[in-house]
Coordinates of C-alpha atoms and ligand atoms in Angstrom, one line a residue:
Chain A
M767 CA 80.9 -39.0 335.6
E768 CA 77.6 -37.1 335.2
S769 CA 74.5 -38.7 336.4
T770 CA 71.0 -38.5 334.9
P771 CA 68.0 -37.9 337.1
R772 CA 66.1 -41.1 337.8
V773 CA 62.5 -40.9 336.5
S774 CA 59.2 -42.6 336.7
H775 CA 59.1 -46.3 337.4
Q776 CA 58.1 -46.7 340.9
N777 CA 59.7 -49.9 341.7
G778 CA 62.0 -48.8 344.5
G779 CA 63.7 -52.1 344.7
G780 CA 60.7 -53.7 346.5
G781 CA 60.5 -56.4 343.9
T782 CA 56.9 -55.6 342.8
I783 CA 56.2 -55.2 339.1
A784 CA 56.0 -51.6 338.1
E785 CA 52.8 -50.0 336.7
P786 CA 53.0 -50.1 332.9
P787 CA 54.1 -46.6 331.8
V788 CA 51.2 -45.0 329.9
T789 CA 52.9 -44.6 326.5
A790 CA 55.4 -46.4 324.4
D791 CA 57.6 -43.3 324.7
S792 CA 57.7 -43.3 328.4
L793 CA 58.5 -47.0 328.5
A794 CA 61.4 -46.3 326.1
R795 CA 62.5 -43.5 328.4
A796 CA 62.3 -45.8 331.4
V797 CA 64.4 -48.4 329.6
A798 CA 66.9 -45.8 328.7
D799 CA 67.1 -44.9 332.4
V800 CA 67.8 -48.5 333.4
W801 CA 70.6 -48.6 330.8
S802 CA 72.0 -45.4 332.1
E803 CA 72.1 -46.8 335.6
C804 CA 73.8 -50.1 334.5
L805 CA 76.3 -48.1 332.4
G806 CA 77.6 -46.2 335.4
G807 CA 75.3 -43.2 335.0
R808 CA 76.2 -42.1 331.6
E809 CA 73.4 -40.4 329.7
V810 CA 71.3 -42.6 327.4
A811 CA 68.5 -41.4 325.0
P812 CA 65.8 -43.7 323.6
E813 CA 67.4 -43.8 320.2
D814 CA 70.9 -44.4 321.4
D815 CA 72.8 -47.4 320.2
F816 CA 73.7 -49.9 323.0
F817 CA 77.3 -50.3 321.8
A818 CA 77.8 -46.6 321.0
V819 CA 77.0 -45.7 324.6
G820 CA 79.6 -48.3 325.9
G821 CA 77.3 -51.3 326.4
S822 CA 78.9 -54.7 326.8
S823 CA 77.8 -58.2 327.7
L824 CA 78.5 -57.5 331.4
S825 CA 76.2 -54.5 331.4
G826 CA 73.7 -56.4 329.2
I827 CA 73.4 -59.1 331.8
K828 CA 72.6 -56.6 334.5
I829 CA 70.1 -54.8 332.3
I830 CA 68.2 -57.9 331.2
D831 CA 67.9 -58.9 334.9
R832 CA 66.7 -55.4 335.9
L833 CA 64.1 -55.3 333.1
A834 CA 62.8 -58.7 334.2
E835 CA 62.5 -57.5 337.7
D836 CA 60.9 -54.3 336.8
Y837 CA 58.5 -55.4 334.0
G838 CA 58.1 -59.1 334.5
V839 CA 59.4 -59.8 331.0
R840 CA 62.6 -61.7 330.5
L841 CA 64.0 -60.8 327.2
S842 CA 65.9 -63.3 325.1
V843 CA 69.6 -62.5 324.9
R844 CA 69.7 -62.4 321.2
A845 CA 66.6 -60.2 320.8
F846 CA 68.0 -57.8 323.3
Y847 CA 71.4 -57.2 321.5
L848 CA 69.8 -57.2 318.1
A849 CA 67.3 -54.6 319.2
Q850 CA 70.1 -52.2 320.2
T851 CA 68.1 -49.1 321.2
P852 CA 65.9 -48.4 324.3
T853 CA 62.9 -47.8 321.9
R854 CA 63.2 -51.1 320.3
V855 CA 63.8 -52.9 323.6
A856 CA 60.6 -51.2 324.9
E857 CA 58.8 -52.7 322.0
L858 CA 60.1 -56.1 322.9
I859 CA 58.8 -55.6 326.4
E860 CA 55.4 -54.6 325.1
Q861 CA 55.3 -57.7 322.9
G862 CA 56.3 -59.8 325.8
R863 CA 53.5 -58.4 328.0
A864 CA 51.0 -58.9 325.2
A865 CA 52.0 -62.5 324.9
A866 CA 51.9 -63.1 328.6
Chain B
M27 CA 94.5 -67.6 306.5
R28 CA 96.9 -68.8 303.9
L29 CA 99.8 -70.6 305.7
T30 CA 102.3 -71.0 302.8
P31 CA 103.1 -67.5 301.5
G32 CA 103.5 -66.6 297.9
P33 CA 106.6 -64.8 296.6
D34 CA 107.7 -61.7 298.5
R35 CA 106.1 -58.5 297.0
D36 CA 106.7 -54.8 297.4
I37 CA 104.4 -53.8 300.2
D38 CA 103.7 -50.2 301.2
L39 CA 103.9 -50.5 305.0
D40 CA 102.6 -47.0 305.5
T41 CA 99.2 -47.9 304.0
V42 CA 98.9 -51.6 304.9
N43 CA 95.8 -52.4 307.0
L44 CA 96.6 -55.2 309.4
F45 CA 92.9 -55.3 310.5
D46 CA 91.6 -55.7 307.0
L47 CA 89.6 -59.0 307.3
D48 CA 90.0 -59.6 303.5
L49 CA 93.7 -60.0 304.1
Y50 CA 93.0 -63.1 306.2
T51 CA 90.3 -64.6 304.0
A52 CA 91.9 -63.9 300.5
G53 CA 95.3 -62.3 301.0
D54 CA 98.7 -63.3 302.1
P55 CA 99.5 -62.0 305.6
H56 CA 102.9 -63.7 305.8
T57 CA 104.3 -61.6 303.0
V58 CA 103.2 -58.5 304.9
W59 CA 104.8 -59.7 308.2
N60 CA 108.0 -60.6 306.3
A61 CA 108.2 -57.0 305.1
M62 CA 107.4 -55.7 308.6
R63 CA 110.1 -57.8 310.3
A64 CA 112.6 -56.6 307.7
K65 CA 111.7 -53.0 307.4
A66 CA 109.4 -51.9 310.2
P67 CA 109.9 -54.1 313.3
L68 CA 107.9 -51.5 315.2
H69 CA 105.0 -50.6 313.0
H70 CA 102.3 -48.0 313.7
Q71 CA 98.8 -48.0 312.2
V72 CA 95.9 -45.6 312.6
L73 CA 92.5 -47.1 311.8
P74 CA 89.7 -45.2 310.1
G75 CA 88.0 -43.5 313.1
G76 CA 91.2 -42.7 314.8
R77 CA 92.0 -45.8 316.9
E78 CA 95.7 -46.6 316.7
F79 CA 98.0 -49.4 317.6
W80 CA 101.6 -50.5 317.3
S81 CA 102.8 -53.9 316.1
V82 CA 105.8 -56.0 316.8
T83 CA 106.6 -58.9 314.5
R84 CA 110.1 -60.2 315.5
Y85 CA 110.4 -63.2 317.7
E86 CA 112.4 -61.4 320.4
D87 CA 110.0 -58.4 320.5
V88 CA 106.9 -60.6 320.6
C89 CA 108.3 -62.5 323.6
R90 CA 109.1 -59.3 325.4
V91 CA 105.7 -57.7 324.8
L92 CA 103.8 -60.9 325.9
G93 CA 106.2 -61.7 328.7
D94 CA 107.0 -58.5 330.6
H95 CA 104.0 -57.2 332.5
R96 CA 105.9 -54.3 334.0
E97 CA 106.3 -52.8 330.6
F98 CA 103.2 -54.1 328.9
T99 CA 100.0 -54.6 331.0
S100 CA 97.2 -57.1 330.3
E101 CA 94.8 -55.2 332.5
R102 CA 93.3 -53.1 329.7
G103 CA 92.5 -56.0 327.5
T104 CA 94.5 -58.5 325.4
V105 CA 92.3 -59.2 322.4
P106 CA 92.7 -56.7 319.5
T107 CA 89.0 -57.1 318.5
H108 CA 88.4 -54.8 321.5
L109 CA 91.2 -52.3 320.7
G110 CA 90.5 -48.9 322.3
T111 CA 87.8 -50.1 324.8
D112 CA 89.3 -50.9 328.2
D113 CA 88.5 -54.4 329.3
V114 CA 85.4 -54.5 331.5
A115 CA 86.8 -57.7 333.1
A116 CA 90.2 -56.2 334.0
G117 CA 91.6 -57.7 337.2
K118 CA 88.8 -60.3 337.3
L119 CA 89.6 -62.4 334.3
L120 CA 92.8 -64.4 334.5
T121 CA 94.0 -63.3 331.0
S122 CA 93.3 -59.6 331.9
T123 CA 95.1 -59.6 335.2
D124 CA 98.8 -58.9 335.9
P125 CA 100.9 -60.4 338.6
P126 CA 100.8 -60.6 341.6
R127 CA 97.0 -61.4 341.5
H128 CA 97.5 -63.3 338.2
T129 CA 100.0 -65.6 339.9
Q130 CA 97.6 -66.5 342.7
V131 CA 94.6 -67.2 340.4
R132 CA 96.7 -69.0 337.9
R133 CA 98.2 -71.3 340.5
A134 CA 94.7 -72.2 341.7
I135 CA 93.3 -72.9 338.3
G136 CA 96.4 -74.5 336.9
A137 CA 96.5 -77.5 339.2
K138 CA 94.0 -79.3 337.1
L139 CA 95.7 -78.7 333.8
T140 CA 99.3 -79.7 334.4
A141 CA 100.8 -82.3 332.2
R142 CA 100.6 -84.8 335.0
A143 CA 96.9 -84.0 335.7
V144 CA 95.9 -84.3 332.1
A145 CA 97.8 -87.5 331.5
T146 CA 95.1 -89.3 333.5
W147 CA 92.7 -88.4 330.7
Q148 CA 94.8 -90.0 328.0
D149 CA 92.7 -93.1 327.3
R150 CA 89.4 -91.2 327.3
I151 CA 90.9 -88.6 324.9
R152 CA 92.1 -91.3 322.6
Q153 CA 88.6 -92.9 322.5
A154 CA 87.1 -89.5 321.6
I155 CA 89.6 -89.0 318.8
V156 CA 89.0 -92.5 317.4
G157 CA 85.3 -91.6 317.4
F158 CA 86.1 -88.4 315.6
L159 CA 88.1 -90.1 312.9
E160 CA 85.6 -92.9 312.4
P161 CA 83.4 -91.2 309.8
A162 CA 86.4 -90.4 307.6
L163 CA 87.1 -94.1 307.2
D164 CA 84.4 -94.7 304.6
G165 CA 86.3 -92.8 302.0
E166 CA 83.7 -90.2 301.4
V167 CA 84.5 -86.4 301.4
F168 CA 85.2 -85.3 304.9
D169 CA 85.2 -81.5 305.7
L170 CA 87.9 -81.6 308.3
A171 CA 87.8 -77.9 309.2
E172 CA 84.1 -77.9 309.7
R173 CA 84.1 -81.1 311.7
A174 CA 87.1 -80.2 313.8
L175 CA 85.2 -77.4 315.4
L176 CA 83.5 -80.0 317.5
L177 CA 86.8 -81.9 318.3
P178 CA 87.8 -80.0 321.4
A179 CA 84.3 -80.4 322.9
M180 CA 84.6 -84.2 322.3
I181 CA 88.1 -84.3 323.8
T182 CA 87.7 -81.9 326.7
G183 CA 84.0 -81.9 327.4
P184 CA 84.1 -84.4 330.2
L185 CA 87.4 -83.0 331.5
L186 CA 86.0 -79.5 331.7
G187 CA 82.6 -80.8 333.0
I188 CA 80.4 -80.0 330.0
P189 CA 77.7 -82.5 329.1
E190 CA 77.5 -83.7 325.5
K191 CA 74.1 -82.1 324.9
D192 CA 75.6 -78.6 325.3
W193 CA 78.7 -79.0 323.0
A194 CA 77.3 -77.9 319.7
E195 CA 75.8 -74.7 321.2
L196 CA 79.0 -73.8 323.1
V197 CA 81.1 -74.5 320.0
Q198 CA 78.9 -72.1 318.0
L199 CA 79.1 -69.4 320.7
T200 CA 82.9 -69.6 321.0
A201 CA 83.2 -69.5 317.2
M202 CA 81.1 -66.3 317.2
V203 CA 83.6 -64.7 319.6
T204 CA 86.6 -65.5 317.4
A205 CA 85.1 -64.5 314.0
P206 CA 82.1 -62.3 314.7
S207 CA 81.9 -61.1 311.1
D208 CA 82.4 -64.5 309.4
R209 CA 79.3 -65.4 307.5
H210 CA 79.1 -68.8 309.3
F211 CA 78.8 -67.2 312.7
C212 CA 77.5 -63.6 312.4
H213 CA 74.2 -62.4 314.0
G214 CA 73.3 -58.9 313.1
S215 CA 76.3 -56.6 313.6
E216 CA 79.8 -57.6 314.7
D217 CA 79.2 -55.9 318.1
A218 CA 75.9 -57.7 318.6
T219 CA 77.4 -61.1 317.7
L220 CA 80.2 -60.6 320.2
A221 CA 77.9 -59.4 322.9
I222 CA 75.4 -62.3 322.4
A223 CA 78.2 -64.8 322.5
H224 CA 79.9 -63.4 325.6
H225 CA 76.6 -63.1 327.4
E226 CA 75.4 -66.6 326.6
L227 CA 78.8 -68.1 327.5
L228 CA 79.0 -66.3 330.8
S229 CA 75.3 -67.2 331.6
Y230 CA 76.1 -70.8 330.8
V231 CA 78.9 -71.0 333.3
T232 CA 76.9 -69.0 335.9
E233 CA 74.0 -71.4 335.5
W234 CA 76.3 -74.4 335.7
V235 CA 77.8 -73.2 338.9
K236 CA 74.4 -72.5 340.4
Q237 CA 73.1 -76.0 339.6
R238 CA 76.3 -77.6 341.0
R239 CA 76.0 -75.6 344.3
A240 CA 72.3 -76.5 344.6
S241 CA 72.8 -80.2 344.0
G242 CA 76.1 -80.4 346.0
E243 CA 77.4 -82.7 343.3
A244 CA 81.1 -82.8 342.4
D245 CA 82.7 -84.5 339.4
G246 CA 86.3 -83.5 339.7
S247 CA 86.1 -81.5 336.4
V248 CA 88.0 -78.3 335.8
L249 CA 84.9 -76.2 336.3
D250 CA 84.2 -78.0 339.5
H251 CA 87.7 -77.2 340.6
L252 CA 87.2 -73.5 339.8
V253 CA 84.1 -73.4 342.1
N254 CA 86.1 -74.8 345.0
A255 CA 89.5 -73.2 344.3
T256 CA 91.1 -70.6 346.6
A257 CA 93.4 -67.9 345.3
G258 CA 95.4 -66.1 348.0
D259 CA 93.3 -67.2 350.9
A260 CA 89.9 -66.6 349.6
P261 CA 87.7 -68.5 347.1
L262 CA 87.3 -67.0 343.6
T263 CA 84.3 -64.6 343.4
D264 CA 81.3 -65.8 341.4
E265 CA 82.2 -63.2 338.7
E266 CA 85.8 -64.6 338.5
I267 CA 84.5 -68.1 338.2
A268 CA 82.1 -67.2 335.4
L269 CA 84.8 -65.2 333.5
D270 CA 87.6 -67.8 334.0
G271 CA 85.2 -70.6 333.1
Y272 CA 84.3 -68.7 329.9
S273 CA 88.0 -68.1 329.2
I274 CA 88.8 -71.8 329.5
L275 CA 85.9 -72.8 327.3
L276 CA 87.1 -70.3 324.7
G277 CA 90.8 -71.2 324.9
A278 CA 89.9 -74.9 324.6
N279 CA 87.5 -74.6 321.7
V280 CA 88.9 -72.0 319.3
T281 CA 92.5 -72.9 318.7
T282 CA 93.0 -76.7 318.6
P283 CA 90.7 -77.3 315.6
H284 CA 92.7 -74.9 313.5
T285 CA 96.0 -76.4 314.5
V286 CA 94.6 -79.8 313.5
S287 CA 93.3 -78.7 310.1
G288 CA 96.3 -76.5 309.2
T289 CA 98.7 -79.3 310.1
V290 CA 96.8 -81.8 308.1
Q291 CA 96.7 -79.4 305.2
A292 CA 100.5 -79.1 305.4
L293 CA 100.9 -82.9 305.5
I294 CA 98.7 -83.3 302.4
E295 CA 100.9 -80.7 300.6
H296 CA 104.0 -82.7 301.7
P297 CA 103.2 -86.4 301.2
E298 CA 106.8 -87.3 301.8
Q299 CA 106.6 -85.9 305.4
F300 CA 103.3 -87.8 305.9
A301 CA 105.1 -91.0 304.9
R302 CA 108.0 -90.2 307.1
A303 CA 105.9 -89.7 310.2
Q304 CA 104.0 -92.8 309.4
A305 CA 107.2 -94.8 309.3
D306 CA 108.5 -93.4 312.5
E307 CA 106.0 -92.5 315.3
S308 CA 108.7 -91.1 317.4
L309 CA 108.6 -88.0 315.1
I310 CA 105.1 -87.2 316.2
P311 CA 105.9 -84.9 319.2
N312 CA 108.1 -82.8 316.9
L313 CA 105.4 -82.9 314.2
V314 CA 103.1 -81.4 316.8
E315 CA 105.5 -78.6 317.6
E316 CA 106.1 -77.9 313.9
G317 CA 102.3 -77.9 313.4
L318 CA 101.8 -75.5 316.2
R319 CA 104.5 -73.2 314.8
W320 CA 103.2 -73.5 311.2
T321 CA 99.5 -72.8 312.0
S322 CA 100.0 -70.3 315.0
A323 CA 96.2 -70.5 315.5
A324 CA 96.3 -67.5 317.9
T325 CA 97.6 -65.0 315.4
N326 CA 98.3 -62.3 318.0
F327 CA 97.6 -61.0 321.5
M328 CA 97.6 -57.4 322.6
R329 CA 99.0 -55.4 325.5
Y330 CA 99.2 -51.7 326.5
A331 CA 102.4 -49.9 327.2
V332 CA 102.7 -48.8 330.8
D333 CA 105.3 -46.1 330.0
D334 CA 107.1 -44.8 326.9
I335 CA 108.8 -47.9 325.9
E336 CA 111.6 -48.4 323.4
I337 CA 111.4 -51.5 321.3
G338 CA 112.0 -52.6 317.7
G339 CA 114.0 -49.5 316.9
G340 CA 111.2 -47.1 318.0
T341 CA 109.1 -45.9 320.9
I342 CA 105.6 -46.9 321.9
P343 CA 104.1 -44.0 323.9
A344 CA 102.7 -44.6 327.3
R345 CA 99.2 -46.1 327.2
G346 CA 99.7 -47.1 323.5
A347 CA 98.2 -50.4 322.4
V348 CA 100.7 -53.0 321.0
V349 CA 99.8 -56.1 319.1
A350 CA 102.3 -59.0 319.3
W351 CA 102.1 -61.0 316.1
I352 CA 102.7 -64.6 317.1
G353 CA 102.1 -65.8 313.6
S354 CA 105.0 -63.7 312.5
A355 CA 107.3 -64.5 315.4
N356 CA 106.9 -68.2 314.5
R357 CA 108.3 -67.4 311.0
D358 CA 111.2 -65.2 312.1
E359 CA 114.2 -66.4 310.1
L360 CA 116.6 -65.5 313.0
Q361 CA 114.9 -68.3 315.1
F362 CA 113.7 -70.7 312.4
P363 CA 116.0 -71.0 309.3
D364 CA 113.8 -71.4 306.1
P365 CA 110.8 -70.4 308.2
H366 CA 108.3 -70.9 305.5
V367 CA 109.3 -74.5 305.0
F368 CA 107.1 -77.1 306.9
D369 CA 109.5 -79.6 308.3
I370 CA 108.3 -82.2 310.8
A371 CA 111.9 -82.9 311.8
R372 CA 112.9 -79.3 312.3
N373 CA 115.5 -78.6 314.9
G374 CA 114.3 -76.2 317.6
A375 CA 110.6 -76.4 316.5
K376 CA 109.9 -76.5 320.3
R377 CA 110.9 -72.8 320.5
Q378 CA 107.7 -71.9 318.8
V379 CA 105.5 -69.4 320.7
A380 CA 102.1 -70.5 319.5
F381 CA 101.1 -70.8 323.2
G382 CA 102.5 -67.3 324.0
F383 CA 105.3 -66.5 326.3
G384 CA 105.8 -65.6 330.0
P385 CA 103.3 -65.5 332.8
H386 CA 100.2 -65.9 330.5
F387 CA 101.7 -68.8 328.6
C388 CA 98.8 -71.0 327.6
I389 CA 97.5 -72.8 330.7
G390 CA 96.0 -75.4 328.3
A391 CA 99.2 -76.2 326.5
P392 CA 99.8 -79.6 328.2
L393 CA 96.3 -80.6 327.3
A394 CA 96.5 -79.3 323.7
R395 CA 99.9 -81.0 323.2
M396 CA 98.7 -84.3 324.4
S397 CA 95.5 -84.1 322.3
L398 CA 97.4 -83.2 319.2
R399 CA 99.9 -86.0 319.7
I400 CA 97.2 -88.6 320.1
Y401 CA 95.3 -87.1 317.1
F402 CA 98.3 -87.6 314.8
E403 CA 99.1 -91.0 316.2
E404 CA 95.6 -92.2 315.4
L405 CA 95.4 -90.5 312.1
L406 CA 98.7 -91.9 310.9
R407 CA 97.8 -95.4 312.1
R408 CA 94.4 -95.4 310.3
F409 CA 95.0 -93.8 306.9
S410 CA 97.5 -94.6 304.2
S411 CA 97.0 -91.3 302.4
L412 CA 95.0 -88.1 302.5
E413 CA 94.0 -85.9 299.6
F414 CA 92.3 -82.6 299.0
A415 CA 88.7 -82.8 297.8
G416 CA 88.0 -79.1 297.2
E417 CA 89.2 -75.6 298.0
P418 CA 89.8 -74.5 301.6
E419 CA 87.8 -71.5 302.9
H420 CA 89.6 -69.3 305.4
L421 CA 88.2 -67.9 308.6
R422 CA 87.3 -64.2 308.5
S423 CA 89.4 -63.2 311.5
F424 CA 92.7 -61.3 312.2
F425 CA 92.8 -62.9 315.7
I426 CA 92.5 -66.6 314.9
A427 CA 94.2 -68.1 311.9
G428 CA 92.0 -70.9 310.6
M429 CA 89.8 -72.4 308.1
T430 CA 86.0 -72.9 308.0
H431 CA 86.2 -75.6 305.3
L432 CA 88.8 -78.1 304.3
P433 CA 87.3 -80.9 302.3
I434 CA 89.5 -84.0 302.2
V435 CA 89.3 -87.7 301.3
A436 CA 91.2 -90.3 303.3
R437 CA 92.2 -93.7 302.2
K438 CA 92.2 -96.5 304.8
R439 CA 95.5 -98.2 305.6
Ligands
HEM1486 C1 96.6 -75.3 320.0 C2 95.9 -74.9 321.0 C3 96.1 -73.6 321.8 C4 96.7 -72.4 321.4 C5 97.5 -72.1 320.1 C6 96.6 -71.5 322.5 C7 97.2 -70.2 322.6 C8 97.2 -69.4 323.7 C9 98.0 -68.2 323.8 C10 98.9 -67.6 322.7 C11 97.8 -67.7 325.1 C12 98.5 -66.5 325.7 C13 97.6 -65.3 325.8 C14 98.3 -64.0 326.3 O1 99.5 -64.0 326.3 O2 97.6 -63.0 326.6 C15 96.9 -68.6 325.7 C16 96.4 -68.4 327.0 C17 95.4 -69.2 327.6 N1 94.9 -70.4 327.0 FE1 95.4 -71.3 325.3 N2 95.8 -72.1 323.5 C18 95.5 -73.4 323.1 C19 94.8 -74.3 323.8 C20 94.1 -74.0 325.0 C21 93.3 -75.0 325.7 C22 93.1 -76.4 325.3 C23 92.8 -74.3 326.9 C24 91.9 -74.8 328.0 C25 92.0 -75.9 328.6 C26 93.4 -73.0 326.8 C27 93.1 -72.0 327.8 C28 93.9 -70.8 327.9 C29 93.7 -69.9 329.0 C30 92.7 -70.0 330.2 C31 94.7 -68.9 328.8 C32 95.0 -67.7 329.7 C33 96.2 -68.0 330.6 C34 96.7 -66.8 331.4 O3 96.2 -65.6 331.1 O4 97.4 -67.0 332.4 N3 94.1 -72.8 325.7 N4 96.6 -69.6 324.9

């Protein structure tokens, strides 16, 4: 199984909320990296479809937890699966932060 | 799906698509299975996109595929909706585990679901069923299939440990799992619908367990038992608890309602049998068995061949997926003479395999049997006749045979 290099978000598991990435693109990239990690290291691009890259409810549970830890936004289960790509999930995170 | 087949037709088994959902909403699957049992007892199909599976349709072959884990493993998934994707819960979820681990976990969970254990719930179940039938007494149109979706929650909610406020939501979620592209249950794509439902059901059980542990309360329910059970010499892991809790909720919710509506439909089609059962309550247990055979609510379960395996006059290659069509096995003329005749006094109705066969034989069967028996006792005591009040609508699923609507009118006795 190939592994992708981990990028950017500086939350080394310390539980603090990461600095918001500067652009929407980099947030989408960071979300793709979290997916990659929760999907056993397989490569994920910002426009990839969650189910096409092997996503399931068990990986979804891990991803939603991780994103809540990293970004302080707990996504609704339905919104997460209906969004289906890292880019659209990044938009949900942005919306969640704006509303906070 | 349609339970009384039309006349046999010429069917091209090389091109038939067993996963075509329209076959189950508008077609006639039994005529297809009749042809398969007669001409292609081992059938092979390649789906658009390349996934492929084999099918067995004869009683004997269905029992062998479901029952022999050394030839056919459950550990790569058992639900054809997920064909081709290895089960992420393999070895952790009871249904996706082979012996010997399966035997340990099953023993631990099963203690609460034996015939003797569920008999103590008899009176409470009867009360729930009387409450369910109450609204039909006023003689207005009663959509049995729609309402029956809530019946298992009413019957088994307290037994499983699920508070009433959560029933409607859980019923919706379990229905999404069984028919993710039915217009009644779909959210976005089929994949999304399935993932949402799995996720929310697993989270529900996880949350339930967390609260129980925090409060230290115990209510003797099945979920409670799961939290405290030991398999081998260790407690179940949290993941096993969540997955098995999910599986029990699913098993309890999605099959019994369709058995109820399909059997009532058959009784309306055969008023003489309705009258016969009403005149002689001792026929009810056999009526229940015939209803289970007739409706076969779990249409199929899947296994994967461990090796090249010869069966049904052909060979399933190692690692091939094989679907065991329970709905067909229960209409095999070698086991059930005049198989497409609904007969509440049928000899040997009890040989039906609606609950599966072998080590994974439905763990909820005693509960389902008792609930169905009480349901028909109360129905026959209360109503002098039943009539259709509109067309049935069939569930869009090749995995669960059922209806989403069955409008009826009942006359009080
Ligand atoms: C009419 C009602 C029901 C029908 C037709 C039905 C059908 C089935 C079938 C065919 C299987 C075998 C699966 C396989 O071989 O892989 C099964 C297993 C199972 N059922 Fe049911 N079921 C019913 C009711 C219930 C109820 C009420 C419960 C829960 C209390 C339940 C829980 C389960 C569980 C947990 C399994 C897995 C057992 C194992 O893998 O060892 N079912 N059911």
